[in-house]
XYZ file of C-alpha atoms in Angstrom:
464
model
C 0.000 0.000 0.000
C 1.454 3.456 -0.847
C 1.774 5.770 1.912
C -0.377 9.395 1.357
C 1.361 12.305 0.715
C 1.401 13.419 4.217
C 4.885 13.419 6.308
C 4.170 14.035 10.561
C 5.616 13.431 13.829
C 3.943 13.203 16.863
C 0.557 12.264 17.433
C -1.386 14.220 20.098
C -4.494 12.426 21.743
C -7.651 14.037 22.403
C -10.745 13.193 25.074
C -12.592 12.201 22.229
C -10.571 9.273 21.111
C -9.171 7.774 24.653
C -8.422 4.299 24.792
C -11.066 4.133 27.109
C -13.700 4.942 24.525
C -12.993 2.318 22.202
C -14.835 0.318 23.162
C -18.107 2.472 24.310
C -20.386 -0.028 26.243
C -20.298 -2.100 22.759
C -20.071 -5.645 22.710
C -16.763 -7.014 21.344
C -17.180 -10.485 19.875
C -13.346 -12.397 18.962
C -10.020 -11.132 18.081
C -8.200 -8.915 15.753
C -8.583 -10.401 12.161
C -4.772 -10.831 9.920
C -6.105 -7.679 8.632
C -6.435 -5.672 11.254
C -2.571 -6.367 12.226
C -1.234 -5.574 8.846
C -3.163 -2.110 8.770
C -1.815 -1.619 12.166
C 1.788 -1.748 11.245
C 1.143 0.272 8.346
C -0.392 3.005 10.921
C 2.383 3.052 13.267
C 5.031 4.270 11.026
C 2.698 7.407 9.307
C 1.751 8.720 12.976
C -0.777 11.215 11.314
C -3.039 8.725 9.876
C -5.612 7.351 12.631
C -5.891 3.718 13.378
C -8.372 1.829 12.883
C -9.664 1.413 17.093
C -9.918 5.115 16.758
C -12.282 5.303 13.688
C -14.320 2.576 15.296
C -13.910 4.584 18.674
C -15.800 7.878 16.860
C -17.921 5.689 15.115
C -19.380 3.915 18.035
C -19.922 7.087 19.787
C -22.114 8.654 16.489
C -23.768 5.714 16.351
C -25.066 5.507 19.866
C -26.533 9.551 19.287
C -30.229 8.841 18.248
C -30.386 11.562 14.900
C -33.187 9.645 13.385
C -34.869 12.403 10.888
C -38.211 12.993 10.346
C -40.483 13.747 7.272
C -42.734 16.891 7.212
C -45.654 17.384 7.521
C -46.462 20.333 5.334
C -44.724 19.662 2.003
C -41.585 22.754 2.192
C -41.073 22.356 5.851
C -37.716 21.786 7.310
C -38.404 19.457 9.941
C -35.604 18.753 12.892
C -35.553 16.994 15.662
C -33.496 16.766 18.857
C -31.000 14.015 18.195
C -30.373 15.759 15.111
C -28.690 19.044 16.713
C -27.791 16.387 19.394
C -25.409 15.252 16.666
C -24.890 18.724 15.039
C -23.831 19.908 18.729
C -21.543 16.757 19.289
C -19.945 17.143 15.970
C -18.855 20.773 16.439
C -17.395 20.148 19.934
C -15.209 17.505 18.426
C -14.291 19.639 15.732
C -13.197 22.617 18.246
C -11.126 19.673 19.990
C -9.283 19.227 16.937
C -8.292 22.754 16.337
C -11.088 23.525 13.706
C -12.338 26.439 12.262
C -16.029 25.184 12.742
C -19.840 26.842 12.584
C -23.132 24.961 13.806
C -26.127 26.943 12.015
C -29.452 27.270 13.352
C -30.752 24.265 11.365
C -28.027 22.238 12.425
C -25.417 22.310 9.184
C -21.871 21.980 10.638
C -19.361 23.241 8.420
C -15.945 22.938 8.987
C -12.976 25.138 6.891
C -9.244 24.504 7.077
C -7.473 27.189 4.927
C -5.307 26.283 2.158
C -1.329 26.318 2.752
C -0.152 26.084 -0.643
C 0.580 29.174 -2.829
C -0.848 28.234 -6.012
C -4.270 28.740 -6.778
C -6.189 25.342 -6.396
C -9.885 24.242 -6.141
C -11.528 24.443 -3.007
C -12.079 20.936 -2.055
C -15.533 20.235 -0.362
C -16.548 16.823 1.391
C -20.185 16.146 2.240
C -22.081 13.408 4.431
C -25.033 13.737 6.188
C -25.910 13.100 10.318
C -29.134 12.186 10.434
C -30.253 8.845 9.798
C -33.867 7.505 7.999
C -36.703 7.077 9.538
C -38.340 4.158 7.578
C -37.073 1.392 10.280
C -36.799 1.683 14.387
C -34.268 4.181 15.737
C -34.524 4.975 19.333
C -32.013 3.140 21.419
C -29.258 2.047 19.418
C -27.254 -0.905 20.675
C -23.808 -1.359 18.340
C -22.247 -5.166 18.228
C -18.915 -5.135 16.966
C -17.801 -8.259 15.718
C -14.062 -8.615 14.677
C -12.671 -11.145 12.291
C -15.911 -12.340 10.856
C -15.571 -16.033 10.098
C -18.668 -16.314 8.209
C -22.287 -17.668 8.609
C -25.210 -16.473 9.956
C -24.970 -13.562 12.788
C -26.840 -13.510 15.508
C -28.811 -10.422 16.659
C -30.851 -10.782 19.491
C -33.896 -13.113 20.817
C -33.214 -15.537 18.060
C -33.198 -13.433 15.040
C -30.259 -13.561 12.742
C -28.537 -11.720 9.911
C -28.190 -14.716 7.446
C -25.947 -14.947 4.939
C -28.851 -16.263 2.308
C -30.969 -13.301 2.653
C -30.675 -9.907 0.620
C -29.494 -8.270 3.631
C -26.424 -10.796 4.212
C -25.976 -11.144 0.705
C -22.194 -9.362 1.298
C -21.296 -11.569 4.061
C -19.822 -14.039 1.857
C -17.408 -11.621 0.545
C -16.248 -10.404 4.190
C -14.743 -12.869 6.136
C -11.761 -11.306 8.398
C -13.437 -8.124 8.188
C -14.756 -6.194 11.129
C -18.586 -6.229 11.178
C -20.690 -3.955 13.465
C -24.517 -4.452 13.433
C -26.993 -3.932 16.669
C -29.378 -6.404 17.909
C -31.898 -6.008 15.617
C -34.525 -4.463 16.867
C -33.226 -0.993 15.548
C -31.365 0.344 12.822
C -27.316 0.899 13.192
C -27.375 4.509 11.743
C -24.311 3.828 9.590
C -26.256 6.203 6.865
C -24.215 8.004 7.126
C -22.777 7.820 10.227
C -19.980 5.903 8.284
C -19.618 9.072 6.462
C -19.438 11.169 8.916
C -16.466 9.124 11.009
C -14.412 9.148 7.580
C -15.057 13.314 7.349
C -14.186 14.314 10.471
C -11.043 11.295 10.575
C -9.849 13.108 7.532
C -9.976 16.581 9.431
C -8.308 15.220 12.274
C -4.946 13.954 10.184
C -5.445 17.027 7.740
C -4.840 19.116 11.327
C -2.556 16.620 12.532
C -0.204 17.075 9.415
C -0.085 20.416 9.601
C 2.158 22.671 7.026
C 3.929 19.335 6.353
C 1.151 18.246 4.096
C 0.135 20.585 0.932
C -3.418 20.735 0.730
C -5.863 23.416 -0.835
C -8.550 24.888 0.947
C -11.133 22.323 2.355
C -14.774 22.825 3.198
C -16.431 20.084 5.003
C -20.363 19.993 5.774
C -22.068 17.597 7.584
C -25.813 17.866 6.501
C -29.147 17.207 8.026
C -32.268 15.799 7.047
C -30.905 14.020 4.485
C -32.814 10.570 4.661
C -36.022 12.634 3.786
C -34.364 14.507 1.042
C -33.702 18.237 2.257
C -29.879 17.885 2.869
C -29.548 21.084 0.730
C -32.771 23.005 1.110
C -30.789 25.018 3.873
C -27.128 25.109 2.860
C -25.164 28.110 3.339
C -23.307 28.560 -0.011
C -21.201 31.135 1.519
C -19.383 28.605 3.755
C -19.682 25.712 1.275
C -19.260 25.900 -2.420
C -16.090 23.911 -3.422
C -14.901 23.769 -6.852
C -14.648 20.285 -6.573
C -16.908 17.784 -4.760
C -17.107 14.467 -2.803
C -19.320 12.567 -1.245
C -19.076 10.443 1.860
C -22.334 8.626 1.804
C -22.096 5.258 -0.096
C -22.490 1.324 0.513
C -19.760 -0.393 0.809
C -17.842 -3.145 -1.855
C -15.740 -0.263 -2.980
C -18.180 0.906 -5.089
C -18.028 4.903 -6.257
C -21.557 6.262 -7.288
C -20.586 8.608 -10.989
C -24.373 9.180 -11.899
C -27.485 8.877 -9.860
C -31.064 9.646 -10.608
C -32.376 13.007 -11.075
C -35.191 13.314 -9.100
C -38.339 15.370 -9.362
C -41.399 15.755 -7.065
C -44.719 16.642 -8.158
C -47.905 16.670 -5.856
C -51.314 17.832 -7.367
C -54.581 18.749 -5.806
C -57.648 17.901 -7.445
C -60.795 19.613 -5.975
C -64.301 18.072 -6.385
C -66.974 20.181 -6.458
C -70.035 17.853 -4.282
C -73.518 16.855 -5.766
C -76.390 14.150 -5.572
C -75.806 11.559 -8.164
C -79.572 12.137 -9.158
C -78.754 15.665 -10.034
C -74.868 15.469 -11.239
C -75.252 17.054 -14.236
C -77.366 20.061 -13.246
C -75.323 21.003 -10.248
C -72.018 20.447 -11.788
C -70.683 17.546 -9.862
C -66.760 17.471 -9.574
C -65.602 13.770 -9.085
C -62.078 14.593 -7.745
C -61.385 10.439 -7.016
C -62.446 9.547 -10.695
C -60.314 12.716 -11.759
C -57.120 11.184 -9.657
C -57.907 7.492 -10.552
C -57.762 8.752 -14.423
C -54.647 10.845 -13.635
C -52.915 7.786 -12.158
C -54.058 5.123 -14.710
C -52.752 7.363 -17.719
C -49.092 7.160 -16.683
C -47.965 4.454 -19.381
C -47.077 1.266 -17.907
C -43.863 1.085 -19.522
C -42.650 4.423 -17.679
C -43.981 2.821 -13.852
C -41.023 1.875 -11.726
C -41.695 -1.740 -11.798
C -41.119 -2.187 -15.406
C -37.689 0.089 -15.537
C -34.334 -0.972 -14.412
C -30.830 0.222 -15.444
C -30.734 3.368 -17.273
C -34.357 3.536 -17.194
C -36.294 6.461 -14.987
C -39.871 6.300 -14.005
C -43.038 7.857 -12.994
C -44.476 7.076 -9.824
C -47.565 8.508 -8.393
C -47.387 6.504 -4.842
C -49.530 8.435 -2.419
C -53.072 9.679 -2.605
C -54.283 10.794 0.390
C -58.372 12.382 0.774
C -60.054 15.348 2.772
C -63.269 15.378 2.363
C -64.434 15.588 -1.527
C -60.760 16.589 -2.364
C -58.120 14.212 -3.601
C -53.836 15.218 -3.316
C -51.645 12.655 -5.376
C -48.013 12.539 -4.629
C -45.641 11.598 -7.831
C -41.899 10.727 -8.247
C -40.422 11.380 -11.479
C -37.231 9.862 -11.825
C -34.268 9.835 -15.012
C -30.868 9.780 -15.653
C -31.231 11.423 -19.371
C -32.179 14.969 -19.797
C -34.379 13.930 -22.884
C -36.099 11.553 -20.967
C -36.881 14.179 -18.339
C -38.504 16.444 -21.205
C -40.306 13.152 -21.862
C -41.625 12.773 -18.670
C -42.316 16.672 -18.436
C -44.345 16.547 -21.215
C -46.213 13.231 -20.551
C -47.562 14.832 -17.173
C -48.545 18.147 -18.318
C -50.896 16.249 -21.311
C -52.254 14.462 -18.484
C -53.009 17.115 -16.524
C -54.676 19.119 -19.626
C -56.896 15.791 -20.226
C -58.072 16.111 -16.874
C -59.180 19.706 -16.904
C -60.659 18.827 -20.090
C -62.320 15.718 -19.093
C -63.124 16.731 -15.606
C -64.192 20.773 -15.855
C -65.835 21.033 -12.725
C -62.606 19.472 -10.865
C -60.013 21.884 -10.247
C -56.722 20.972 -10.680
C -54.103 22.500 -7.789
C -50.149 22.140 -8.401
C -49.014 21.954 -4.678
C -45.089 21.438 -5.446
C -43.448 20.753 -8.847
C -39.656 20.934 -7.454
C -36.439 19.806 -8.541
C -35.420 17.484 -5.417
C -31.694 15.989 -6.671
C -30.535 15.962 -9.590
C -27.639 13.626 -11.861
C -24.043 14.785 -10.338
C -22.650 13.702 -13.823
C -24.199 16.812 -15.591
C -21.545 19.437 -13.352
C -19.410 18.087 -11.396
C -15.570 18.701 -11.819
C -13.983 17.004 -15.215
C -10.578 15.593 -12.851
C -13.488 14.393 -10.122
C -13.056 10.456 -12.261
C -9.241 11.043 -12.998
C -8.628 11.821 -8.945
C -10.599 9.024 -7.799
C -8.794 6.190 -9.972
C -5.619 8.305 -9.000
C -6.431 8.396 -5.220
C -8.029 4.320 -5.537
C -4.132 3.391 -7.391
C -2.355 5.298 -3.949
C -4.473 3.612 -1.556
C -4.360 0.140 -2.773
C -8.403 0.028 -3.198
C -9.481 -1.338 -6.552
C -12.841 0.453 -6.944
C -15.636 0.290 -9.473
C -17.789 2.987 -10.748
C -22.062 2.596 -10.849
C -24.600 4.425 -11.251
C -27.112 4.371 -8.599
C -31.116 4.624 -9.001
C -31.194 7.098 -6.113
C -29.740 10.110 -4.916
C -27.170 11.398 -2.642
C -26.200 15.127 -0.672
C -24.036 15.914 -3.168
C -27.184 15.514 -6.112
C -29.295 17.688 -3.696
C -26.198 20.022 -4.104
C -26.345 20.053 -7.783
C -30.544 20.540 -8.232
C -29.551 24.031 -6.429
C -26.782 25.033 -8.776
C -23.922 23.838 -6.614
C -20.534 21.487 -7.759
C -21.695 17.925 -8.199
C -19.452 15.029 -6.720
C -19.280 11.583 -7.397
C -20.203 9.836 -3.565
C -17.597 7.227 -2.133
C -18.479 3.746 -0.556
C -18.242 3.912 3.155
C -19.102 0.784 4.051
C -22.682 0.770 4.096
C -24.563 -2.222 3.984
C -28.570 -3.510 4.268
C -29.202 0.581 4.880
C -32.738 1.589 5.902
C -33.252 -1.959 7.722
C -32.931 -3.395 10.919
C -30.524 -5.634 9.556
C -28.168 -2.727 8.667
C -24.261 -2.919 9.006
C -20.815 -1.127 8.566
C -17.592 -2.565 8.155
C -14.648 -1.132 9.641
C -12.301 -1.735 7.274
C -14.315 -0.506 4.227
C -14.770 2.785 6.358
C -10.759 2.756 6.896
C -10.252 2.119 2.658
C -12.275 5.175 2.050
C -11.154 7.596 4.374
C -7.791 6.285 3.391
C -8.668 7.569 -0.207
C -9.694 10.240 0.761
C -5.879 11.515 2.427
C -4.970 10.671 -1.375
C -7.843 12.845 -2.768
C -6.616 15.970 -0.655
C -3.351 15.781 -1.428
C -3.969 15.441 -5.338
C -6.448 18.012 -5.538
C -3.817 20.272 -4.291
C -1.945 19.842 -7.613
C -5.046 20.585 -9.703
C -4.840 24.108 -11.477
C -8.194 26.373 -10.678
């Protein structure tokens, strides 16, 4: 493995990663894996680069901070709850530890600068990952397992459930064994989206910090993000302490995967307003059937645009929530593509729809509630070296990587549907996310933040 570009001496502890911490109330199942004890001589001779027992010793501690998000209730809220500036708070005091220059906002963005010490003029480098975790499976009281040297098989959670290797979920096990697995009991989620992410960040900070003038490095803006899980990581960014010139993202699954091109995503909820009547007398007063007006709205989308018939490259239109009060009807849609045509496609198939309605409907009136541009495809702005620096950084690191493109979206494509740098997102070591079942790997966390030390110093050579 080639060492990053970083020369240090002395490592200085702080009270956030004491020995004592590292293990955090968790349960430890076996012994250090082969693996574990060649990364550890690797870390003793760069004395900047955290070990391993201290990732998992920050990770532990995010993990066990309960930032479940929550979805609004009034489409353009910004809902927040306490665990969430729980987090934010926790974050920033760890940050000041380090010797940060750090900001907490109202809404509970952290962002975190460290100034450039090079004399050239170089893009700003931004990393993003968000703190919050989803709220479509049990938060609450989370209980992390850590299990070291994974020897394979099923893994057992608690009263009898297990994480089996057969199942989608366990579906990576096969490919870990030796690895450092930590899951909970499984009644709850782990939190590892993006958790993960957000021990890699601030692990990077701390060895950026630790370097000092020793290390060349451009300007670096780091944000860690709320409310990502129900898609308003950006909705509140403040572009005057984060708009890099080049972007990356700390939020993906794990097998070394790198996310180039995601879904752009579009959300469109309509009202349709009935107008009430007796059936014996429809006609005369003017009777407004807002469900047959939403049932014909829904039917029209063409079943070979519905999500269940696309895969790949393919987007899709989605109406998947109708909810009623009283004689009035609101129909939630997704609209999801990859390809700008397509998304003119899909623009134009809805707005026909919604002009057949009025037509074949006239006493229904036909509200447009939100029509907004939630994330949209990295790929169409981010920086042109973002793919040369990543198979760069992947070479340095000794991580062989593969690019995808992911039917979903990340921070950094809520970034771009606001006009901001895109960024291609970085495994973390993610794995059965938004389940009970959910687990991070340790040494899939270590690999990326590893890259990462790479990315920093490389970006430093790029010309603005």
């Amino acid at each position: 493995m080639v060492s990053p570009l970083f020369p240090y001496g002395n490592v200085k502890q702080h009270k956030f990663l004491s020995a004592a911490d590292s293990v955090l109330k968790a349960k430890i199942v076996a012994i250090p894996s082969p693996y574990d004890m060649q990364r550890r001589q690797v870390e003793k001779k760069k004395a900047f680069v955290i070990t391993q027992d201290e990732m998992l010793a920050r990770f532990l501690k995010y993990v066990k901070i309960n930032s479940q998000s929550q979805e609004a209730d009034v489409a353009g809220d910004f809902p927040m709850t306490d665990g969430q500036i729980e987090m934010a708070e926790y974050l920033e005091e760890e940050a000041k530890a380090l010797g940060a220059d750090v900001y907490r906002s109202e809404d509970a963005y952290v962002y975190i600068t460290i100034p450039s010490n090079v004399k050239e003029k170089v893009p700003v480098l931004g990393i993003s990952c968000h703190l919050d975790f989803t709220p479509e499976a049990p938060g609450g009281n989370i209980t992390p397992i850590v299990e070291r040297n994974y020897q394979g098989g099923d893994i057992l959670l608690s009263n009898g459930q297990y994480l089996r290797v057969d199942s989608p979920e366990g579906s990576d096990l096969k490919n870990l064994i030796g690895k450092t697995i930590i899951h909970t009991d499984g009644t709850t989620l782990l939190g590892g989206d993006d958790k993960n992410g957000c021990a890699i960040a601030m692990s990077v900070v701390e060895s950026v910090l630790r370097a000092g003038n020793k290390a060349k490095h451009g300007t670096i803006q780091i944000v860690f993000c709320p409310n990502e899980d129900v898609g308003l990581s950006a909705e509140r960014i403040d572009t005057t302490r984060f708009n890099p010139g080049i972007l990356f993202d700390l939020d993906g699954e794990g097998n070394s995967e790198v996310l180039s091109e995601n879904f752009t995503a579009r959300s469109l909820v309509l009202k349709f307003i009935g107008r009430y009547a007796h059936p014996g007398s429809a006609k005369q007063q003017k009777l407004g059937d807002a469900l047959a007006a939403v049932s014909s709205f829904v039917a029209a989308v063409p079943l070979k645009y519905r999500p269940e018939n696309t895969e790949g490259y393919e987007g899709y239109i989605h109406p998947w929530k109708v909810s009623a009060d009283g004689n009035d009807y609101t129909v939630h849609s997704r609209i999801r593509y990859f390809d700008k045509e397509e998304g003119a496609e899909f623009k134009r198939i809805l707005a026909d729809n919604i002009e057949r309605i009025k037509q074949d409907f006239p006493n229904v009136t036909v509200e447009i509630v939100q029509d907004i541009l939630q994330y949209e495809n990295v790929a169409y702005n981010m920086h042109p070296e973002s793919h040369n620096i990543i198979v760069q950084a992947a070479k340095k690191a000794g991580v062989q990587i593969d690019f995808v493109k992911v039917r979903g979206g990340t921070t950094a494509s809520m970034f771009t549907a606001k006009g901001l740098r895109g960024g291609m997102c970085l495994f973390t070591g993610q794995h059965a996310i938004h389940s009970v079942h959910e687990y991070s790997v340790l040494e899939e966390m270590y690999d990326s933040y590893y890259m990462m030390l790479h990315v920093v110093s490389l970006t430093a050579r790029l010309k603005e």
